[in-house]
Amino acid sequence: MMEPQPRIGVYICHCGTNIAATVDVAQVAEFAATLPGVVVARDYLYMCSDPGQALIQQDIKEQGLNRVVVASCSPTMHEPTFRGAAQQVGLNPYLVEMANIREQCSWVHRDREQATEKAKLLVASVVAKAALLKPLEEREVGVTPGAVVVGGGVAGMVAALDVADTGFPVYLVEKSDRLGGHVADLNRVFPTLESAAELLEPLIERVTSHPHITVLRNAEVVGMEGYVGNFTVEVRDSGIVDSGFGGDGAESTNYESTNLRTLDVGSIIVATGYDVFDPHRKPELGYGQYPNVITSLEMERRLATEDLTGFSKPVRSVAFIQCVGSRDVQVGNPYCSRVCCMYTAKQSRLVCELLPEAKVTVFFMDVRTFGKGAEEFYDEARAKGVLYRRGTVSEIYRRGDRVVLVGEDTLLGRPIDFEADLVVLAVGMEPRSDIADLSTLFKLPRSADGFFMECHPKLRPVDTVVDGVFLAGCCQGPKDIPDAITQAKAAASSALIPLIRGAVLAESATAVVDADWCAGCGMCVEVCPYGAPALDPFWGVSRINAVLCKGCGTCAVTCPSKAIRLQHFTSEQILAQVDALVE
Amino acid sequence: MALKTEPMVEQLELLGCIQCGKCTGGCPVARKTVLNIRSLIYQMLVEPELDVAAHPELWDCTCCFTCVERCPKDVRPAELIIGLRGQLVESGRIPETIGAALMGTFRQGNPTGMAREDRAAWVDGTEVKAAQEGCELLYFVCCTASYDPRVQPVARALVRAFQAADLDFGTLGTEESCCGNEVRRMGEIGLFEMLVEENSELIRSVGASRLVTTSPHCFNTFKNEYSLDGMEILHYTQLIAELIEQGRLKFSHPPNLPGREAEGKVTVTYHDPCFLGKQNHIFDEPRAILKAIPGVKLVEMDRNRERSLCCEGGGGRMWAEGTNLEERLAFQRVHEAAETGAEVLAVACPFCLLTLEDAVKVQGLESRLQVMDIMELVDLAL
Amino acid sequence: MVEEVVTRKSAALVIGGGIAGIQAALDIADAGYPVYLVEREPSIGGRMAQLDKTFPTLDCSSCILTPKMVDVGRHPNIELMTYSEVVSVTPPGPPSYPPHGGGGAFRVRVRKKPRYVDVNKCTGCGLCAAACRMKGRVVSRFDEGIAKRSAIYVPFPQAVPLKYTVDPTACLYLTRGKCGKTFLCQDACPAGAIDFEQQEEFVDLEVGAVIVATGYDLIDPRTKPEFGYGVYPEVMTGIEFERLSSASGPTMGEITVNGKRPKDVVFIKCVGSRDPHTGVPYCSRVCCMYTAKHAHLVRDKIPDARITVFYMDVRAFGKGYEEFYDRVRHERVIYRRGEPAEIYRKKARDGQQGDKLVVLAEDTLLGKPIEVEADLVVLATAIVPRTDVLEVAAMFSSLGGLECSPDGFFQEAHPKLRPVDTLLDGVFLAGCCQGPKDIPDTVAQAKAAASSALRVLTQCQEAVPA
């Protein structure tokens, strides 16, 4: 059947002044109208707006357009918008292409003339490709109802509950032998000063008694295959499955993890938590050398048992040092650990209550008490007698059985040698020591600070670049309990969407093998990161699983026989683009 | 003398400072003078001009670089002091003794201004090859080790150790000039650059693969501020520790300490020099050497390693009185050493050796404590 | 005979169409459930639409927001009710007419305010606004009073829906009963969309879950009169600065004050926040970061400006925030510790051009009082609960009402464990109506509320005869 002649509509967006200030959009539209196959070319203020889309739709209907080119912002912004607009009036969404004349042109150049010429070239190139676009099928695949939550801390538990409460089976995989994560190590929480154990117990109880949640303790994820909606997760565990759990952790036992099980699920939530900064890495603070210097976590245990013995007696002076291991390029952690200012205010205040005669001092750089009720909590701590001194401590040495903090009070403007009986280091959070392995396992990239990277720091804080895998809690970055819980619920929401819908859209622009040309060398199988191609055992040629394929194109460029074609990015299309650019 | 602050703020990247106070907080000299580096940085940031001449305490800085090592925002506070000193040097407003040291270095290649032709006199009969004839290991002696009679034994001890280990080494003899480490820190950038150029050419012409120094100061500048590519730069403690480990240097008996009963045992405590320890993180090799010497029991001071208390010898302080003569950090340090019960305070730097020994004398601790360079102990045990 | 049944899905109601409401609606709709998104302004977008660039990535706010707005507009499961208000949320009663939605725990009455424009005919062409007699005379709230518009308007060019609305407080006809001889807007409109006969409509909905995402207000800077806001034109608020700096704003992104580019720019944080005098003891959470961002934007646009930020603490706590604060300092933004006490005007001396403002403060690190000249001062004003908070709470009065925390924002069920639930089953909170927060935390909270809502909705489904 003869392919109908391309009838291309070209739309140049002003994007307000984002494009129009640098590129002469009218001129570009004029130029576009002269390109082969172009039936109509317009420019408009905001193509993504309702009237902008209506322009396209009207032209499709009235001018019989069968291809659309929108020259505007990056496709990551509005490709779905324009594809959707076309689809609504019956044009296959893959017959729409975009030319990025904003991020790749108007936003990076200043000279109007040159930028306009470049925009014209970009448009010509995309128009050339558009002429060769083919319609592609949109496919849906079914979703395995169920989720795996990796990590049984507060974030993992809340995420599991939200998914399970909606009626889906959840496997909660916890590496250690108990649930609760780091919160279980805490005494009281800020700003309410409630007992952490009392907060956790009902949560753990709900999780372990939930009909839809299977808790696997002493368990580790050792393999992950598949794609959104259809994951296969391999877990090595102890073979013992929870059906009840003692509230105070007394029943926890270490089982040998030798059992291998396979879980088929639709969504995965990673909630693997954090590690605490090891203050041995700041030897000048004397941790490990002086018994008087402890970490904040150790202080939590002390406060829980109300035992402040073992230091110089009597304990007349307690000092807290903020930002140990955070905001510090010397140890490779330039970021803020977010919770330490609040937990220090909490601990210092509790110490005041426990030791009314003692002097309690906090040495800080900034006080970051930003949450709900937090500033008021900080006010209370000071009212209760905690003295805040601005100036971070440089080193600690011993004097008798006490220690001396060497620092400067930047508000007094002079150095101080501050004697203390007990020093608490406000240690920060770090990515887990095994995060590199987890990263490889789940194919999750990490941000510059070493924590898992979210899709977009503003608008997609729990999604990852791996569809179907979501992040919850501190594995994505330091945060306090309410924020971790909020994020866990957010991850649950993202995880629930495919589960509730029961189907996901598979990638349409996938690679296809021309069996006549395929030599069966198997190189495509080797290079594919998604395991999509496989050699047919009978015919000896490669077949690509269109659902596993993500359209990355690696196989297509690797194939020595040129047997693989990546739909929507075929050689003809790309070469046509190049030709248009160099002509 | 009003300095416009903006150019230096940009050049030294002081903008990263968040005024946390860790620099002044850890500055050993801040406690005994008005030197407040944090405040100086802040003034540079917020005022359009700074009257540099109004800060004589700038000469108190020992360039121990504790501030640089600990700054959480990677600002290099001590570089501001060096930069401001540079302004003072340019305008000629410097203490007389500093001026003399710089002039001496310029004229005779050493800050004491002693005759260049006497520089190699320390060899005192021992056979030392001229490096210019070619050698594998270039031994850079150091001005202080060459000229100061208290330090010359250290150089001779090193030579004997190299010979015992059968190393192919040589020195530059009278052609050796000051490495310039202190010159830069005193603010004389021009002279420093000249020294770097001349010394680099001379050192490269020798063709040695390794360079070893007596002083951590020389080591620091050759390693971090020169570009002697292709050469391995070592402080002697690294080399000696290596030789001991390889079995090429063997001890035959405990050190014969003069004026003591040869009991075969001596308690030693080690003072980490700022330019070796804090700045270049070499803490273990000196200790390894001491522990390898038979009969030596090593005890640690509380403020050791990263927290070693600066002896106030660096940053030009060997030639600058400073603004507070009464409270010397070296006094505090020798008391700390004595309190460990050690009989010997071991050092690995000529400046530490001189300042701490002086402090022992002034503080009347001679009967309890003896200050010795590690090489002197090694030499007595070979 | 076999009865055919279908599962009638319960719907969710989202009150408020800012980023929180938008995200919550999208999540629920993507899961396949119907959502009513009710927004009282003519367009969704909320505060985020007013912003220039967002920290720490410096993404253009509208650029990342508009795709979501468009998604909402196109989503088959979202019924967008803009220029509408929720009147009441009550327990379900017998429906007097076929109920909308698939049944649930709440009946909602919505008032659709009259736009006086037929949205089915309006194409968003803007000819009415160009013709309006009040053109250039109505203060634009979206532009925070910096710009003026017509009485018939869209709040901003990327509005969703892009339909014009007549402002009943500004339109001559609606306020005085007469607009010249003829309605200029009606005459100009090629689609015949203007309809002054429009009446408000009431719609009753039945929903299974409600998400309150009504957003925030900013404190009136006149509560701190010592800063001269409203007296000195060089003193503006952070949100006003956003409009000034925005490329689609009234000055196309040019930062000018009194017709000139400012040379000395001073930012003052904690204006109203952390302040017992204004009744706002809490921290507004976002100001440290947006001030750093503003400082960066000034540096970007006015390379030789002297920029000073006065602070008490710098709260750069989120992902990438401390690093952004580092970046901004390296761009020669000088942070001076000290909360300014007042601003006054200093008369020009000989040779000096114009009278400058002077900011009085103590520099607590220098330990002495200082005066810093400024020709632009930006006040980071406190985020406060909206003035209609009590009204919104009262919508739920028949269910027991919505609780507020001592800080005046809506109270979550438990400050640690239940950050999006309220004490009313099925009613959830999202965004700044629960407390100040930045965009990432707002989006996370909106998704969290969606998760809670989905749980309720999936349980609310009922099988009904087909």
Coordinates of C-alpha atoms in Angstrom, one line a residue, chain A residues 66-445:
Chain A
N66 CA -0.7 13.5 9.2
R67 CA 2.5 14.7 10.9
V68 CA 3.0 17.4 13.5
V69 CA 6.2 19.2 14.5
V70 CA 6.2 21.4 17.6
A71 CA 9.3 23.6 18.0
S72 CA 9.3 24.6 21.6
C73 CA 10.8 23.4 24.9
S74 CA 12.4 20.1 25.7
P75 CA 10.2 17.0 25.1
T76 CA 10.6 16.1 28.7
M77 CA 8.2 19.0 29.4
H78 CA 5.4 18.6 26.9
E79 CA 5.8 15.6 24.6
P80 CA 2.9 13.8 26.3
T81 CA 0.8 17.0 26.0
F82 CA 1.2 17.2 22.3
R83 CA 1.0 13.5 21.7
G84 CA -2.2 13.5 23.7
A85 CA -3.6 16.5 21.8
A86 CA -3.0 14.6 18.5
Q87 CA -4.4 11.4 19.8
Q88 CA -7.6 13.1 20.9
V89 CA -8.4 13.9 17.2
G90 CA -7.3 10.6 15.9
L91 CA -3.7 11.1 14.9
N92 CA -1.3 8.5 16.1
P93 CA 0.8 10.1 18.9
Y94 CA 4.0 8.9 17.4
L95 CA 3.5 11.0 14.3
V96 CA 4.3 14.0 16.5
E97 CA 7.8 15.2 16.9
M98 CA 9.4 18.0 18.8
A99 CA 12.2 20.4 18.0
N100 CA 13.9 21.8 21.1
I101 CA 14.5 25.4 20.4
R102 CA 14.5 26.5 24.0
E103 CA 16.9 24.5 26.1
Q104 CA 19.0 23.8 23.0
C105 CA 18.7 27.2 21.5
S106 CA 17.1 30.3 23.0
W107 CA 18.2 29.5 26.5
V108 CA 21.9 29.0 25.7
H109 CA 22.6 31.7 23.1
R110 CA 22.5 35.4 23.1
D111 CA 22.9 36.5 19.5
R112 CA 19.4 36.9 18.0
E113 CA 20.5 36.4 14.4
Q114 CA 22.5 33.3 15.1
A115 CA 20.0 31.8 17.4
T116 CA 17.2 32.3 14.8
E117 CA 19.4 30.6 12.2
K118 CA 20.0 27.7 14.5
A119 CA 16.4 27.4 15.3
K120 CA 15.6 27.2 11.6
L121 CA 18.1 24.4 11.2
L122 CA 16.7 22.5 14.2
V123 CA 13.2 22.8 12.8
A124 CA 14.3 21.7 9.3
S125 CA 16.0 18.7 10.8
V126 CA 12.9 17.6 12.8
V127 CA 10.7 18.2 9.8
A128 CA 12.9 15.9 7.8
K129 CA 12.5 13.3 10.4
A130 CA 8.8 13.9 10.7
A131 CA 8.3 13.1 7.1
L132 CA 9.6 9.6 7.8
L133 CA 7.8 8.9 11.0
K134 CA 5.6 5.8 11.2
P135 CA 2.6 5.3 13.5
L136 CA 3.4 3.0 16.5
E137 CA 1.1 0.9 18.6
E138 CA 0.5 1.7 22.2
R139 CA 0.5 -1.4 24.2
E140 CA -0.6 -2.1 27.7
V141 CA 0.8 -4.9 29.8
G142 CA -0.8 -6.4 32.8
V143 CA 0.5 -5.7 36.3
T144 CA 1.2 -8.3 39.0
P145 CA -0.8 -7.2 42.0
G146 CA 1.6 -6.9 44.8
A147 CA 4.6 -5.0 46.0
V148 CA 8.0 -5.6 47.6
V149 CA 9.1 -3.1 50.2
V150 CA 12.8 -3.3 50.9
G151 CA 13.6 -2.2 54.4
G152 CA 11.6 -2.5 57.6
G153 CA 12.2 0.8 59.2
V154 CA 9.5 3.4 59.8
A155 CA 9.4 4.4 56.1
G156 CA 9.2 0.8 54.9
M157 CA 6.5 -0.1 57.3
V158 CA 4.3 2.9 56.5
A159 CA 4.7 2.3 52.8
A160 CA 3.8 -1.4 53.3
L161 CA 0.8 -0.5 55.3
D162 CA -0.5 1.9 52.8
V163 CA -0.2 -0.5 49.9
A164 CA -1.6 -3.4 52.0
D165 CA -4.5 -1.4 53.3
T166 CA -5.6 -0.8 49.7
G167 CA -5.8 -4.6 49.4
F168 CA -2.6 -5.6 47.7
P169 CA -0.1 -8.2 49.0
V170 CA 3.1 -6.7 50.3
Y171 CA 6.4 -8.4 51.0
L172 CA 8.4 -6.5 53.6
V173 CA 12.0 -7.5 53.3
E174 CA 14.2 -6.6 56.3
K175 CA 17.9 -7.3 56.5
S176 CA 18.2 -7.4 60.3
D177 CA 16.2 -9.5 62.6
R178 CA 13.9 -6.8 63.8
L179 CA 11.6 -4.1 62.4
G180 CA 11.8 -0.5 63.4
G181 CA 15.1 0.6 61.9
H182 CA 16.9 3.5 63.5
V183 CA 13.8 4.8 65.2
A184 CA 13.9 1.7 67.4
D185 CA 17.2 3.1 68.7
L186 CA 15.6 6.3 69.8
N187 CA 14.4 7.2 73.3
R188 CA 12.0 10.1 72.7
V189 CA 11.1 12.0 69.6
F190 CA 10.9 15.7 68.9
P191 CA 9.0 17.9 69.2
T192 CA 6.3 16.0 71.2
L193 CA 8.8 14.2 73.4
E194 CA 6.8 11.0 73.1
S195 CA 8.5 7.7 73.5
A196 CA 9.8 6.3 70.2
A197 CA 9.0 2.8 71.4
E198 CA 5.4 3.7 72.1
L199 CA 5.1 5.2 68.6
L200 CA 6.7 2.1 67.0
E201 CA 4.9 -0.6 68.8
P202 CA 1.5 -0.1 67.3
L203 CA 3.0 0.4 63.9
I204 CA 5.0 -2.9 64.1
E205 CA 1.9 -4.6 65.5
R206 CA -0.2 -3.5 62.5
V207 CA 2.5 -4.6 60.1
T208 CA 3.1 -8.0 61.5
S209 CA -0.6 -8.8 62.0
H210 CA -1.7 -7.4 58.6
P211 CA -3.4 -10.0 56.5
H212 CA -1.8 -8.7 53.3
I213 CA 1.8 -8.1 54.6
T214 CA 4.4 -10.9 54.7
V215 CA 7.4 -9.9 56.8
L216 CA 10.7 -11.5 55.9
R217 CA 13.3 -10.8 58.5
N218 CA 17.0 -11.7 58.2
A219 CA 16.2 -11.3 54.5
E220 CA 18.0 -9.6 51.7
V221 CA 17.1 -8.9 48.1
V222 CA 19.7 -10.6 45.9
G223 CA 18.3 -10.1 42.5
M224 CA 15.8 -8.0 40.6
E225 CA 14.6 -8.6 37.1
G226 CA 11.8 -7.4 35.0
Y227 CA 10.1 -4.1 34.4
V228 CA 7.3 -2.0 35.9
G229 CA 4.3 -4.1 36.7
N230 CA 6.2 -7.3 36.3
F231 CA 9.1 -7.6 38.6
T232 CA 10.7 -10.7 39.8
V233 CA 12.6 -10.2 43.0
E234 CA 14.9 -12.8 44.5
V235 CA 15.2 -12.8 48.2
R236 CA 17.5 -14.8 50.4
D237 CA 16.0 -15.2 53.8
S238 CA 15.9 -17.5 56.8
G239 CA 12.9 -19.4 55.6
I240 CA 11.0 -18.2 58.7
V241 CA 8.1 -15.9 58.0
D242 CA 6.7 -13.6 60.6
S243 CA 3.4 -14.2 62.1
G244 CA 3.8 -12.2 65.2
F245 CA 6.5 -10.2 66.9
G246 CA 7.3 -9.3 70.5
G247 CA 7.0 -5.6 71.2
D248 CA 10.3 -5.1 73.0
G249 CA 12.4 -7.0 70.5
A250 CA 13.2 -9.6 73.1
E251 CA 12.1 -12.4 70.8
S252 CA 14.4 -11.5 68.0
T253 CA 16.6 -14.3 67.0
N254 CA 19.2 -14.5 64.3
Y255 CA 18.4 -17.1 61.8
E256 CA 20.6 -18.3 59.0
S257 CA 19.6 -16.8 55.7
T258 CA 19.8 -19.7 53.3
N259 CA 16.4 -19.8 51.8
L260 CA 16.0 -18.4 48.3
R261 CA 12.6 -17.3 47.3
T262 CA 11.2 -15.5 44.3
L263 CA 8.6 -12.8 44.5
D264 CA 6.5 -11.6 41.6
V265 CA 5.3 -8.1 42.1
G266 CA 4.2 -5.0 40.2
S267 CA 6.0 -2.3 42.3
I268 CA 9.0 -2.0 44.4
I269 CA 9.6 0.5 47.2
V270 CA 13.2 0.9 48.3
A271 CA 13.3 2.1 52.0
T272 CA 16.8 1.0 53.0
G273 CA 17.5 3.8 55.3
Y274 CA 20.9 5.3 56.3
D275 CA 24.0 4.9 58.3
V276 CA 25.2 7.1 61.1
F277 CA 28.4 9.0 60.5
D278 CA 31.3 7.4 62.3
P279 CA 33.0 10.1 64.3
H280 CA 36.3 8.2 64.3
R281 CA 36.7 9.9 61.0
K282 CA 37.1 13.2 62.8
P283 CA 40.0 12.1 65.1
E284 CA 40.5 15.6 66.4
L285 CA 37.3 15.3 68.4
G286 CA 38.7 12.4 70.5
Y287 CA 35.8 10.0 69.9
G288 CA 37.0 6.5 70.8
Q289 CA 39.9 8.0 72.8
Y290 CA 38.0 9.7 75.6
P291 CA 35.1 8.0 77.3
N292 CA 33.6 11.5 77.9
V293 CA 32.9 11.9 74.2
I294 CA 29.9 10.0 72.9
T295 CA 27.5 10.2 69.9
S296 CA 24.0 11.3 69.9
L297 CA 22.7 7.8 69.5
E298 CA 24.6 6.7 72.5
M299 CA 23.1 9.6 74.3
E300 CA 19.6 8.3 73.4
R301 CA 20.3 5.1 75.2
R302 CA 21.7 7.0 78.1
L303 CA 18.6 9.2 78.3
A304 CA 16.4 6.1 78.0
T305 CA 18.0 4.5 81.1
E306 CA 18.6 7.9 82.7
D307 CA 22.2 6.8 83.2
L308 CA 24.7 9.6 82.9
T309 CA 27.5 7.8 84.8
G310 CA 30.8 6.7 83.6
F311 CA 32.0 10.2 82.9
S312 CA 33.9 12.6 85.1
K313 CA 32.0 13.1 88.3
P314 CA 29.9 15.0 89.1
V315 CA 28.6 15.8 85.6
R316 CA 28.7 19.6 85.9
S317 CA 29.1 20.5 82.2
V318 CA 27.5 18.8 79.2
A319 CA 28.4 20.0 75.7
F320 CA 26.7 19.2 72.4
I321 CA 28.6 19.7 69.2
Q322 CA 26.5 20.2 66.0
C323 CA 27.3 19.3 62.4
V324 CA 29.7 16.4 63.1
G325 CA 30.1 14.8 59.8
S326 CA 27.7 17.1 58.0
R327 CA 28.3 20.4 56.2
D328 CA 31.9 19.3 56.1
V329 CA 33.8 18.9 52.9
Q330 CA 36.8 17.5 54.9
V331 CA 34.9 14.2 55.4
G332 CA 33.2 14.4 52.0
N333 CA 29.7 15.3 53.3
P334 CA 28.9 18.9 52.2
Y335 CA 25.2 18.3 52.8
C336 CA 23.1 19.0 55.9
S337 CA 21.7 16.1 57.8
R338 CA 18.5 17.9 58.6
V339 CA 17.5 16.3 61.9
C340 CA 20.5 17.1 64.1
C341 CA 19.5 20.6 65.2
M342 CA 16.2 19.3 66.4
Y343 CA 17.5 16.2 68.1
T344 CA 20.2 18.2 69.8
A345 CA 17.6 20.6 71.1
K346 CA 15.6 17.6 72.3
Q347 CA 18.5 15.9 74.0
S348 CA 20.0 19.0 75.5
R349 CA 16.7 19.9 77.0
L350 CA 16.2 16.4 78.5
V351 CA 19.7 16.6 80.0
C352 CA 18.7 19.9 81.6
E353 CA 15.8 18.1 83.2
L354 CA 17.8 15.1 84.3
L355 CA 20.7 17.1 85.7
P356 CA 19.3 20.4 86.9
E357 CA 22.7 21.4 88.4
A358 CA 24.6 20.9 85.2
K359 CA 25.5 23.5 82.6
V360 CA 24.3 22.4 79.2
T361 CA 25.8 24.1 76.1
V362 CA 25.2 23.6 72.4
F363 CA 28.0 24.6 70.0
F364 CA 26.5 25.4 66.6
M365 CA 27.0 27.0 63.2
D366 CA 23.3 27.6 62.3
V367 CA 20.2 26.4 64.2
R368 CA 17.9 24.7 61.7
T369 CA 14.7 24.2 63.6
F370 CA 12.4 24.6 60.6
G371 CA 9.5 22.1 61.1
K372 CA 6.1 22.3 62.6
G373 CA 6.5 23.3 66.2
A374 CA 10.3 23.2 65.8
E375 CA 11.1 26.8 66.4
E376 CA 8.9 26.8 69.5
F377 CA 10.7 23.7 70.6
Y378 CA 14.1 25.5 70.2
D379 CA 12.7 28.4 72.2
E380 CA 11.6 26.1 75.0
A381 CA 15.1 24.5 75.1
R382 CA 16.7 27.8 75.6
A383 CA 14.1 28.8 78.2
K384 CA 14.9 25.6 80.1
G385 CA 18.5 26.6 80.4
V386 CA 20.3 25.3 77.3
L387 CA 22.9 27.8 76.3
Y388 CA 23.5 28.1 72.6
R389 CA 27.0 29.3 71.6
R390 CA 27.8 30.0 68.0
G391 CA 31.1 28.5 66.9
T392 CA 31.9 25.0 66.0
V393 CA 34.5 23.1 68.0
S394 CA 37.9 22.5 66.4
E395 CA 39.3 19.8 68.6
I396 CA 39.0 18.2 72.0
Y397 CA 41.8 17.2 74.4
R398 CA 42.0 15.8 77.9
R399 CA 42.4 17.7 81.2
G400 CA 42.4 15.3 84.1
D401 CA 39.3 13.2 83.8
R402 CA 37.5 16.0 82.0
V403 CA 37.9 17.2 78.4
V404 CA 38.5 20.6 77.0
L405 CA 36.6 21.8 73.9
V406 CA 38.8 24.0 71.8
G407 CA 36.8 26.4 69.7
E408 CA 35.9 30.0 69.1
D409 CA 32.7 31.8 70.2
T410 CA 32.1 33.8 67.1
L411 CA 29.7 36.1 68.8
L412 CA 32.2 37.0 71.5
G413 CA 34.8 37.0 68.8
R414 CA 37.4 35.1 70.8
P415 CA 38.7 31.6 71.2
I416 CA 37.5 29.5 74.1
D417 CA 38.7 26.5 75.9
F418 CA 35.6 25.0 77.3
E419 CA 35.8 22.3 80.0
A420 CA 33.2 19.6 79.9
D421 CA 32.4 16.3 81.6
L422 CA 30.4 14.9 78.8
V423 CA 30.4 15.8 75.2
V424 CA 27.8 14.7 72.7
L425 CA 28.6 14.7 69.0
A426 CA 25.6 15.4 66.8
V427 CA 26.5 12.9 64.1
G428 CA 24.9 13.1 60.8
M429 CA 23.4 10.7 58.4
E430 CA 25.3 9.0 55.5
P431 CA 24.2 6.7 52.8
R432 CA 24.5 3.1 53.9
S433 CA 27.8 1.5 53.4
D434 CA 26.2 -1.0 51.1
I435 CA 24.5 1.6 48.9
A436 CA 26.7 1.0 46.0
D437 CA 25.6 -2.7 45.9
L438 CA 22.0 -1.7 46.3
S439 CA 22.4 0.8 43.6
T440 CA 23.6 -1.9 41.2
L441 CA 21.0 -4.3 42.3
F442 CA 18.1 -2.0 41.7
K443 CA 19.8 0.0 38.9
L444 CA 19.2 3.1 40.8
P445 CA 21.5 6.1 40.3

